């Protein structure tokens, strides 16, 4: 991240945990605004690009650091739990892409909706979910956000405007446009961000949804989290035109450095204002995942280890914020290391509590299939009836 012009130097009064209490020990007298330039320019399609000068504050930068450090630690812990066979089934990790989740939250409100694919742990946390809900769900326990029945791919938090992780590639995009239709119908001045990966960018349903969203000027923002590999296939092998922000043709688009949390914040704020006035917009977040596509993918057969380490050294979103905090004398190195220690402890405590949570009763397999009072609750096959119906 380009280390910026500083409009006024001031230090924030507190350091906010991602969702709760303050922890900074630094004595801070004021929290004057800072103006920081994004690392690279935005690239626009059929619209004017937003300014590269982003207004922030020392407390916001500190909160960005802590939130991204928490997400990183959470995903690394999930990797260990999976290898210990405490997490089963599918599991897709988000480490490397934290700036997208955090920057998006900074540019919008919880009244705006987010819907995404199956790489959803960090988005859920950003929408106000707890570590306990996350780890309990990953381990199939009752205290999970989906009561232990959804697992890694199916997090959900309606009260936080998060309409889930979805396992069918690209399926969340038309659902997101449906949410945007409801928002326009209700005239509540909110928008929906529908996230998908570069691997889903060639799905037909995405273009069908975008077409109707454009016809009806829906407040929908389609966000392509381009981490450059759809499963194990590089984008250049899967897409004739990998400029995903231009894919809408008649719909404006914006390419964003998805490893720069301030650029993501600026882009999402811009996108919301645009969508409320003019209809849909496409954001392409240029980002990178450090893990493989899922836990069954080592992530090193279709790319080199040097490539991964190079991104870590040059573009890591957490290290960029660390450099800003140090260069603007907002925090000392020791304070940032202390934050990382606190985050590790917080994650460990949440895992311990999640392990104590019981697994759902087997009868729960058949609950929540229908809305209460509509449909039939089934508890297994009645074999006598089945035999009587067979020829």
mmCIF file of C-alpha atoms in Angstrom, residues 10 24 56 94 126 138 156-158 166 177-178 202 207 215 224 243 292 325 335:
data_model
loop_
_atom_site.group_PDB
_atom_site.id
_atom_site.type_symbol
_atom_site.label_atom_id
_atom_site.label_comp_id
_atom_site.label_asym_id
_atom_site.label_seq_id
_atom_site.Cartn_x
_atom_site.Cartn_y
_atom_site.Cartn_z
ATOM 1 C CA UNK A 10 -3.890 12.126 15.277
ATOM 2 C CA UNK A 24 -5.363 -0.794 23.195
ATOM 3 C CA UNK A 56 -9.907 7.006 7.590
ATOM 4 C CA UNK A 94 -10.406 -17.266 3.246
ATOM 5 C CA UNK A 126 -17.736 -9.401 9.632
ATOM 6 C CA UNK A 138 -17.637 -26.094 11.579
ATOM 7 C CA UNK A 156 -26.293 -17.643 7.802
ATOM 8 C CA UNK A 157 -27.166 -14.601 9.886
ATOM 9 C CA UNK A 158 -30.343 -12.865 8.800
ATOM 10 C CA UNK A 166 -24.158 -21.252 -0.935
ATOM 11 C CA UNK A 177 -30.656 -9.835 -7.159
ATOM 12 C CA UNK A 178 -33.895 -11.043 -5.583
ATOM 13 C CA UNK A 202 -18.756 -17.854 -16.518
ATOM 14 C CA UNK A 207 -25.672 -13.038 -16.729
ATOM 15 C CA UNK A 215 -33.611 -3.782 -16.769
ATOM 16 C CA UNK A 224 -16.214 -10.929 -8.268
ATOM 17 C CA UNK A 243 -11.425 -8.517 -17.130
ATOM 18 C CA UNK A 292 -5.929 -24.293 -1.756
ATOM 19 C CA UNK A 325 0.159 1.967 11.680
ATOM 20 C CA UNK A 335 1.409 -3.317 20.643
#
